[in-house]
PDB file of C-alpha atoms in Angstrom:
ATOM      1  CA  MET A1134     -20.175  -4.955   5.178  1.00 84.00           C
ATOM      2  CA  SER A1135     -16.368  -5.178   5.057  1.00 77.00           C
ATOM      3  CA  GLU A1136     -16.791  -8.278   2.834  1.00 77.00           C
ATOM      4  CA  LEU A1137     -19.084  -6.386   0.468  1.00 77.00           C
ATOM      5  CA  GLY A1138     -16.326  -3.559   0.124  1.00 73.00           C
ATOM      6  CA  LEU A1139     -18.677  -0.914   1.666  1.00 78.00           C
ATOM      7  CA  CYS A1140     -16.019   0.005   4.479  1.00 77.00           C
ATOM      8  CA  SER A1141     -13.386  -1.386   6.633  1.00 74.00           C
ATOM      9  CA  ARG A1142     -14.421  -3.285   9.830  1.00 77.00           C
ATOM     10  CA  ARG A1143     -13.685  -0.360  12.024  1.00 78.00           C
ATOM     11  CA  GLU A1144     -15.778   2.112   9.712  1.00 80.00           C
ATOM     12  CA  ALA A1145     -18.406  -0.610   9.941  1.00 86.00           C
ATOM     13  CA  ASP A1146     -18.425  -0.397  14.021  1.00 88.00           C
ATOM     14  CA  GLU A1147     -18.701   3.325  13.792  1.00 85.00           C
ATOM     15  CA  TRP A1148     -21.574   3.757  11.287  1.00 87.00           C
ATOM     16  CA  ILE A1149     -23.492   0.899  13.400  1.00 91.00           C
ATOM     17  CA  ALA A1150     -22.953   2.845  16.527  1.00 89.00           C
ATOM     18  CA  GLN A1151     -24.019   6.111  14.901  1.00 88.00           C
ATOM     19  CA  GLY A1152     -27.299   4.624  13.575  1.00 91.00           C
ATOM     20  CA  TRP A1153     -26.317   4.793  10.038  1.00 89.00           C
ATOM     21  CA  VAL A1154     -26.790   1.339   8.871  1.00 92.00           C
ATOM     22  CA  ARG A1155     -30.074  -0.420   7.816  1.00 92.00           C
ATOM     23  CA  VAL A1156     -30.932  -4.011   6.894  1.00 93.00           C
ATOM     24  CA  ASP A1157     -34.185  -4.427   5.066  1.00 93.00           C
ATOM     25  CA  GLY A1158     -34.788  -0.637   6.047  1.00 92.00           C
ATOM     26  CA  LYS A1159     -34.658  -1.359   9.861  1.00 92.00           C
ATOM     27  CA  ILE A1160     -31.674   0.599  11.646  1.00 92.00           C
ATOM     28  CA  VAL A1161     -29.297  -2.066  13.134  1.00 91.00           C
ATOM     29  CA  ALA A1162     -27.561  -0.571  16.160  1.00 84.00           C
ATOM     30  CA  GLU A1163     -26.020  -3.856  17.730  1.00 86.00           C
ATOM     31  CA  LEU A1164     -22.490  -4.734  16.780  1.00 85.00           C
ATOM     32  CA  GLY A1165     -22.098  -8.241  15.442  1.00 84.00           C
ATOM     33  CA  SER A1166     -25.721  -8.602  14.085  1.00 86.00           C
ATOM     34  CA  LYS A1167     -26.217 -11.459  11.782  1.00 89.00           C
ATOM     35  CA  VAL A1168     -27.191 -10.765   8.317  1.00 91.00           C
ATOM     36  CA  LEU A1169     -28.627 -13.337   6.084  1.00 91.00           C
ATOM     37  CA  PRO A1170     -27.360 -13.352   2.477  1.00 88.00           C
ATOM     38  CA  GLN A1171     -30.772 -12.403   0.982  1.00 92.00           C
ATOM     39  CA  GLN A1172     -31.171  -9.384   3.226  1.00 92.00           C
ATOM     40  CA  ARG A1173     -30.322  -5.927   1.790  1.00 92.00           C
ATOM     41  CA  ILE A1174     -27.897  -3.644   3.669  1.00 92.00           C
ATOM     42  CA  THR A1175     -28.194   0.171   3.012  1.00 89.00           C
ATOM     43  CA  ILE A1176     -25.997   3.125   4.581  1.00 87.00           C
ATOM     44  CA  GLU A1177     -27.210   6.443   5.413  1.00 86.00           C
ATOM     45  CA  ARG A1178     -26.029   9.655   3.764  1.00 86.00           C
ATOM     46  CA  GLN A1179     -24.071  10.658   6.264  1.00 81.00           C
ATOM     47  CA  ALA A1180     -21.816   7.599   6.379  1.00 77.00           C
ATOM     48  CA  SER A1181     -21.155   8.334   2.623  1.00 72.00           C
ATOM     49  CA  ALA A1182     -20.399  11.895   3.159  1.00 69.00           C
ATOM     50  CA  GLU A1183     -17.859  11.044   6.060  1.00 70.00           C
ATOM     51  CA  GLN A1184     -16.205   8.326   3.780  1.00 65.00           C
ATOM     52  CA  SER A1185     -15.981  11.002   1.019  1.00 64.00           C
ATOM     53  CA  LYS A1186     -13.827  13.032   3.094  1.00 74.00           C
ATOM     54  CA  ARG A1187     -11.267  10.422   3.915  1.00 84.00           C
ATOM     55  CA  VAL A1188      -8.053  10.890   1.935  1.00 92.00           C
ATOM     56  CA  THR A1189      -5.509   8.741   0.347  1.00 95.00           C
ATOM     57  CA  ILE A1190      -2.073  10.178   0.380  1.00 97.00           C
ATOM     58  CA  LEU A1191       0.923   8.983  -1.902  1.00 98.00           C
ATOM     59  CA  ILE A1192       4.347   9.692  -0.585  1.00 98.00           C
ATOM     60  CA  ASN A1193       7.935   9.305  -2.004  1.00 98.00           C
ATOM     61  CA  LYS A1194       9.529   7.705   1.098  1.00 97.00           C
ATOM     62  CA  PRO A1195      13.190   8.495   1.644  1.00 97.00           C
ATOM     63  CA  MET A1196      15.388   5.999   3.380  1.00 95.00           C
ATOM     64  CA  GLY A1197      15.632   6.308   7.107  1.00 93.00           C
ATOM     65  CA  TYR A1198      11.720   6.596   7.719  1.00 95.00           C
ATOM     66  CA  VAL A1199       9.732   3.613   8.708  1.00 93.00           C
ATOM     67  CA  SER A1200       6.218   2.831   7.337  1.00 92.00           C
ATOM     68  CA  GLY A1201       4.083   2.856  10.481  1.00 85.00           C
ATOM     69  CA  GLN A1202       4.855   3.341  14.146  1.00 80.00           C
ATOM     70  CA  ALA A1203       7.947   5.216  15.165  1.00 76.00           C
ATOM     71  CA  GLU A1204      10.747   2.491  16.082  1.00 78.00           C
ATOM     72  CA  ASP A1205      14.157   2.307  17.358  1.00 80.00           C
ATOM     73  CA  GLY A1206      14.204   6.060  17.393  1.00 83.00           C
ATOM     74  CA  TYR A1207      13.314   6.298  13.627  1.00 90.00           C
ATOM     75  CA  LYS A1208      10.424   8.418  12.422  1.00 93.00           C
ATOM     76  CA  PRO A1209       7.331   7.320  10.937  1.00 93.00           C
ATOM     77  CA  ALA A1210       6.659   8.521   7.240  1.00 95.00           C
ATOM     78  CA  VAL A1211       3.543  10.288   8.237  1.00 94.00           C
ATOM     79  CA  VAL A1212       5.815  13.095   9.691  1.00 95.00           C
ATOM     80  CA  LEU A1213       6.569  14.083   6.192  1.00 95.00           C
ATOM     81  CA  VAL A1214       2.885  14.726   5.387  1.00 96.00           C
ATOM     82  CA  ASN A1215       2.382  18.709   5.977  1.00 96.00           C
ATOM     83  CA  ALA A1216       1.307  21.830   3.648  1.00 95.00           C
ATOM     84  CA  GLU A1217       5.010  22.649   2.905  1.00 96.00           C
ATOM     85  CA  SER A1218       5.992  19.077   1.554  1.00 97.00           C
ATOM     86  CA  ARG A1219       2.845  18.644  -0.732  1.00 97.00           C
ATOM     87  CA  TRP A1220       4.169  18.511  -4.391  1.00 98.00           C
ATOM     88  CA  GLN A1221       3.545  21.705  -6.206  1.00 97.00           C
ATOM     89  CA  GLU A1222       2.263  19.816  -9.174  1.00 97.00           C
ATOM     90  CA  ASP A1223      -0.368  17.905  -7.386  1.00 97.00           C
ATOM     91  CA  GLN A1224      -3.608  18.605  -9.558  1.00 93.00           C
ATOM     92  CA  ALA A1225      -6.162  17.282  -6.698  1.00 93.00           C
ATOM     93  CA  PRO A1226      -8.418  20.013  -5.577  1.00 91.00           C
ATOM     94  CA  GLN A1227      -8.257  19.085  -1.928  1.00 89.00           C
ATOM     95  CA  GLN A1228      -6.787  21.534   0.565  1.00 91.00           C
ATOM     96  CA  PHE A1229      -4.372  20.185   3.263  1.00 93.00           C
ATOM     97  CA  HIS A1230      -5.787  20.385   6.910  1.00 90.00           C
ATOM     98  CA  PRO A1231      -4.233  18.523   9.667  1.00 89.00           C
ATOM     99  CA  LYS A1232      -7.272  16.619  10.611  1.00 87.00           C
ATOM    100  CA  GLN A1233      -6.274  14.574   7.397  1.00 89.00           C
ATOM    101  CA  LEU A1234      -3.584  13.093   9.602  1.00 91.00           C
ATOM    102  CA  ARG A1235      -6.111  11.388  11.994  1.00 85.00           C
ATOM    103  CA  SER A1236      -6.411   7.575  11.260  1.00 83.00           C
ATOM    104  CA  LEU A1237      -3.819   7.842   8.467  1.00 90.00           C
ATOM    105  CA  VAL A1238      -2.362   4.533   8.244  1.00 90.00           C
ATOM    106  CA  PRO A1239       0.382   2.834   5.742  1.00 93.00           C
ATOM    107  CA  ALA A1240      -1.619   0.425   3.519  1.00 92.00           C
ATOM    108  CA  GLY A1241       1.386  -1.854   3.059  1.00 89.00           C
ATOM    109  CA  ARG A1242       5.136  -1.785   4.352  1.00 88.00           C
ATOM    110  CA  LEU A1243       8.083  -0.399   2.741  1.00 92.00           C
ATOM    111  CA  ASP A1244      11.300  -0.899   4.996  1.00 91.00           C
ATOM    112  CA  ILE A1245      13.443   1.652   6.544  1.00 92.00           C
ATOM    113  CA  ASP A1246      16.239   1.056   3.988  1.00 93.00           C
ATOM    114  CA  SER A1247      13.911   1.120   1.055  1.00 96.00           C
ATOM    115  CA  VAL A1248      12.456   4.117  -0.799  1.00 97.00           C
ATOM    116  CA  GLY A1249       9.719   4.870  -3.107  1.00 98.00           C
ATOM    117  CA  LEU A1250       5.958   4.807  -3.320  1.00 98.00           C
ATOM    118  CA  LEU A1251       4.138   4.465   0.159  1.00 97.00           C
ATOM    119  CA  VAL A1252       0.401   4.620   0.271  1.00 97.00           C
ATOM    120  CA  LEU A1253      -0.926   6.311   3.523  1.00 96.00           C
ATOM    121  CA  THR A1254      -4.798   6.195   3.834  1.00 94.00           C
ATOM    122  CA  GLN A1255      -7.876   7.060   6.019  1.00 89.00           C
ATOM    123  CA  ASP A1256     -10.194   4.924   3.698  1.00 87.00           C
ATOM    124  CA  GLY A1257     -10.609   1.270   4.858  1.00 82.00           C
ATOM    125  CA  ARG A1258     -11.553   0.256   1.536  1.00 82.00           C
ATOM    126  CA  VAL A1259      -8.099   1.130   0.092  1.00 89.00           C
ATOM    127  CA  ALA A1260      -6.307  -0.695   2.781  1.00 86.00           C
ATOM    128  CA  LYS A1261      -8.484  -3.769   2.356  1.00 83.00           C
ATOM    129  CA  GLN A1262      -7.836  -3.350  -1.523  1.00 86.00           C
ATOM    130  CA  LEU A1263      -3.925  -3.163  -1.055  1.00 89.00           C
ATOM    131  CA  ILE A1264      -3.368  -5.454   2.015  1.00 85.00           C
ATOM    132  CA  GLY A1265      -6.325  -7.663   2.340  1.00 74.00           C
ATOM    133  CA  GLU A1266      -5.793 -11.249   2.322  1.00 71.00           C
ATOM    134  CA  ASP A1267      -6.975 -11.839  -1.117  1.00 74.00           C
ATOM    135  CA  THR A1268      -5.066  -8.945  -2.728  1.00 80.00           C
ATOM    136  CA  SER A1269      -3.855  -9.561  -6.081  1.00 84.00           C
ATOM    137  CA  ILE A1270      -2.832  -6.061  -6.989  1.00 93.00           C
ATOM    138  CA  GLU A1271       0.850  -5.957  -8.299  1.00 95.00           C
ATOM    139  CA  LYS A1272       3.600  -3.997  -6.705  1.00 96.00           C
ATOM    140  CA  GLU A1273       6.657  -3.258  -8.850  1.00 97.00           C
ATOM    141  CA  TYR A1274      10.163  -2.357  -7.469  1.00 98.00           C
ATOM    142  CA  LEU A1275      13.637  -1.354  -9.141  1.00 98.00           C
ATOM    143  CA  VAL A1276      16.303  -3.324  -7.230  1.00 98.00           C
ATOM    144  CA  ARG A1277      19.915  -2.697  -7.600  1.00 98.00           C
ATOM    145  CA  VAL A1278      22.045  -5.801  -6.834  1.00 97.00           C
ATOM    146  CA  LYS A1279      25.384  -7.106  -6.356  1.00 96.00           C
ATOM    147  CA  TYR A1280      26.251 -10.804  -7.278  1.00 95.00           C
ATOM    148  CA  GLY A1281      28.740 -12.607  -4.520  1.00 91.00           C
ATOM    149  CA  LYS A1282      30.408 -14.934  -7.018  1.00 91.00           C
ATOM    150  CA  PRO A1283      32.479 -14.639 -10.315  1.00 92.00           C
ATOM    151  CA  GLY A1284      30.619 -13.972 -13.370  1.00 91.00           C
ATOM    152  CA  GLN A1285      26.798 -13.288 -13.875  1.00 93.00           C
ATOM    153  CA  LEU A1286      23.673 -14.790 -11.964  1.00 96.00           C
ATOM    154  CA  PRO A1287      22.972 -18.216 -13.805  1.00 96.00           C
ATOM    155  CA  GLU A1288      19.686 -18.305 -15.684  1.00 96.00           C
ATOM    156  CA  ALA A1289      18.645 -20.931 -13.545  1.00 96.00           C
ATOM    157  CA  ASP A1290      18.662 -18.680 -10.680  1.00 97.00           C
ATOM    158  CA  LEU A1291      16.719 -16.021 -12.473  1.00 97.00           C
ATOM    159  CA  LYS A1292      13.954 -18.649 -12.966  1.00 97.00           C
ATOM    160  CA  LEU A1293      13.965 -19.361  -9.330  1.00 96.00           C
ATOM    161  CA  LEU A1294      13.441 -15.688  -8.543  1.00 97.00           C
ATOM    162  CA  ASN A1295      10.241 -15.766 -10.860  1.00 97.00           C
ATOM    163  CA  HIS A1296       8.992 -19.049  -9.316  1.00 96.00           C
ATOM    164  CA  GLY A1297      10.345 -21.731  -6.991  1.00 93.00           C
ATOM    165  CA  LEU A1298      11.530 -20.198  -3.847  1.00 96.00           C
ATOM    166  CA  SER A1299      10.105 -20.637  -0.532  1.00 94.00           C
ATOM    167  CA  LEU A1300      10.304 -18.241   2.595  1.00 93.00           C
ATOM    168  CA  ASP A1301       9.292 -19.326   6.171  1.00 92.00           C
ATOM    169  CA  GLY A1302       8.453 -22.768   4.719  1.00 92.00           C
ATOM    170  CA  LYS A1303       5.791 -21.543   2.461  1.00 93.00           C
ATOM    171  CA  LYS A1304       6.042 -21.417  -1.420  1.00 94.00           C
ATOM    172  CA  LEU A1305       6.136 -17.912  -2.774  1.00 94.00           C
ATOM    173  CA  LEU A1306       3.510 -16.709  -5.493  1.00 94.00           C
ATOM    174  CA  PRO A1307       4.956 -16.563  -8.915  1.00 95.00           C
ATOM    175  CA  ALA A1308       6.806 -13.158  -9.443  1.00 96.00           C
ATOM    176  CA  LYS A1309       8.097 -11.464 -12.587  1.00 97.00           C
ATOM    177  CA  VAL A1310      11.728 -10.649 -12.316  1.00 98.00           C
ATOM    178  CA  ARG A1311      13.846  -9.426 -15.114  1.00 97.00           C
ATOM    179  CA  TRP A1312      16.985  -7.501 -15.617  1.00 97.00           C
ATOM    180  CA  GLN A1313      16.737  -3.869 -16.484  1.00 96.00           C
ATOM    181  CA  ASN A1314      20.458  -3.449 -16.877  1.00 94.00           C
ATOM    182  CA  GLU A1315      23.609  -5.048 -15.802  1.00 92.00           C
ATOM    183  CA  ASP A1316      23.162  -4.460 -11.899  1.00 95.00           C
ATOM    184  CA  GLN A1317      19.301  -3.709 -11.685  1.00 97.00           C
ATOM    185  CA  LEU A1318      16.311  -6.076 -11.533  1.00 98.00           C
ATOM    186  CA  SER A1319      12.690  -5.180 -11.930  1.00 98.00           C
ATOM    187  CA  PHE A1320      10.583  -7.388  -9.436  1.00 98.00           C
ATOM    188  CA  ILE A1321       6.764  -7.265 -10.003  1.00 97.00           C
ATOM    189  CA  LEU A1322       5.044  -9.391  -6.893  1.00 95.00           C
ATOM    190  CA  ARG A1323       1.602 -10.053  -5.777  1.00 92.00           C
ATOM    191  CA  GLU A1324       2.301 -10.479  -2.072  1.00 89.00           C
ATOM    192  CA  GLY A1325       4.595  -8.493   0.432  1.00 84.00           C
ATOM    193  CA  LYS A1326       6.252 -10.679   3.164  1.00 87.00           C
ATOM    194  CA  LYS A1327       8.700  -9.030   5.478  1.00 87.00           C
ATOM    195  CA  ARG A1328      11.804  -8.204   3.597  1.00 92.00           C
ATOM    196  CA  GLN A1329      10.827 -10.449   0.775  1.00 95.00           C
ATOM    197  CA  ILE A1330      12.919  -9.064  -1.922  1.00 96.00           C
ATOM    198  CA  ARG A1331      16.032  -9.054  -0.074  1.00 96.00           C
ATOM    199  CA  ARG A1332      15.688 -12.537   1.389  1.00 96.00           C
ATOM    200  CA  MET A1333      14.837 -13.856  -2.296  1.00 97.00           C
ATOM    201  CA  CYS A1334      18.147 -12.125  -3.632  1.00 97.00           C
ATOM    202  CA  GLU A1335      20.094 -13.721  -0.727  1.00 96.00           C
ATOM    203  CA  ALA A1336      18.787 -17.090  -1.543  1.00 96.00           C
ATOM    204  CA  VAL A1337      20.368 -16.833  -5.019  1.00 96.00           C
ATOM    205  CA  GLY A1338      23.610 -14.970  -3.719  1.00 96.00           C
ATOM    206  CA  LEU A1339      22.512 -11.568  -4.802  1.00 97.00           C
ATOM    207  CA  LYS A1340      23.044  -8.585  -2.243  1.00 97.00           C
ATOM    208  CA  VAL A1341      20.493  -5.705  -2.501  1.00 97.00           C
ATOM    209  CA  ILE A1342      22.298  -2.264  -2.762  1.00 97.00           C
ATOM    210  CA  GLY A1343      19.137  -0.393  -3.143  1.00 97.00           C
ATOM    211  CA  LEU A1344      15.441  -0.757  -3.548  1.00 98.00           C
ATOM    212  CA  LYS A1345      12.804   1.390  -4.758  1.00 98.00           C
ATOM    213  CA  ARG A1346       8.952   0.801  -5.120  1.00 98.00           C
ATOM    214  CA  VAL A1347       7.808   2.659  -8.407  1.00 98.00           C
ATOM    215  CA  ARG A1348       4.233   1.136  -8.849  1.00 98.00           C
ATOM    216  CA  ILE A1349       1.226  -0.078  -6.873  1.00 97.00           C
ATOM    217  CA  GLY A1350      -1.240  -1.637  -9.197  1.00 96.00           C
ATOM    218  CA  ASN A1351      -2.266   1.189 -11.736  1.00 96.00           C
ATOM    219  CA  VAL A1352      -0.813   3.820  -9.628  1.00 97.00           C
ATOM    220  CA  LYS A1353       2.878   4.956 -10.406  1.00 97.00           C
ATOM    221  CA  LEU A1354       5.441   6.826  -8.302  1.00 97.00           C
ATOM    222  CA  GLY A1355       6.291   9.033 -11.632  1.00 96.00           C
ATOM    223  CA  ASP A1356       8.079  12.190 -10.831  1.00 97.00           C
ATOM    224  CA  LEU A1357       6.979  12.758  -7.367  1.00 98.00           C
ATOM    225  CA  PRO A1358       9.995  14.016  -5.728  1.00 98.00           C
ATOM    226  CA  THR A1359      11.720  12.386  -2.612  1.00 97.00           C
ATOM    227  CA  GLY A1360      10.227  13.392   0.787  1.00 97.00           C
ATOM    228  CA  GLN A1361       7.080  14.935  -1.080  1.00 98.00           C
ATOM    229  CA  TRP A1362       3.567  13.604  -1.303  1.00 98.00           C
ATOM    230  CA  ARG A1363       0.324  14.060  -3.287  1.00 98.00           C
ATOM    231  CA  TYR A1364      -3.484  13.057  -3.015  1.00 97.00           C
ATOM    232  CA  LEU A1365      -4.691   9.817  -4.891  1.00 96.00           C
ATOM    233  CA  GLY A1366      -6.598  11.576  -7.478  1.00 92.00           C
ATOM    234  CA  ALA A1367     -10.352  10.987  -8.005  1.00 87.00           C
ATOM    235  CA  ASP A1368      -9.715   9.470 -11.340  1.00 90.00           C
ATOM    236  CA  GLU A1369      -7.077   7.281 -10.240  1.00 94.00           C
ATOM    237  CA  GLN A1370      -7.646   3.622  -9.038  1.00 91.00           C
ATOM    238  CA  PHE A1371      -5.132   0.912  -7.895  1.00 93.00           C
TER     239      PHE A1371
END
């Protein structure tokens, strides 16, 4: 069910337990049941209705908040999601309700000292799309840097940032890295290793002064103010 993009693995477990899943018309109530390629999986309406209530939230994360669980005394970004901090220009028809905070998890990391677009979702399909093993969705960052040597970063090192670096003994996927102005680079990545951009920059003698994520796939941060949030619109897709 997860591989077909119907839901997340956790949702699949819940739906099977509720009796909302059929294979070739017969209800399957046992977790881990085998399904043959030619068999047809159908979902009861209750599951679809339940899924449609699940929200995806876009937040402009400020510095000093962690993406997921609270750690080292720092608060998670989800504490910023409440009725008062919703962006006034959000056009989505949903009304905020505290139950939307249940199972609201980050779909991807943004370091404590990084800012910008963070996705929090209750929808396993969105999480799989953004952080699944086979995701190819681009993430764009604006990165303010300082070069540790005299002069400017050599062109050969800029090429290395685009392709040729390795982290933890593994080659990085090709990236798109270019200068925005004399001290700011644009990074477009299709992967998200821990502190990847900072470590890439260190490898060529650059120190990151500031890092902001401005786009995930087709969804842009836009004018969303720092510390505020909005719903992912029904017409928006990553």
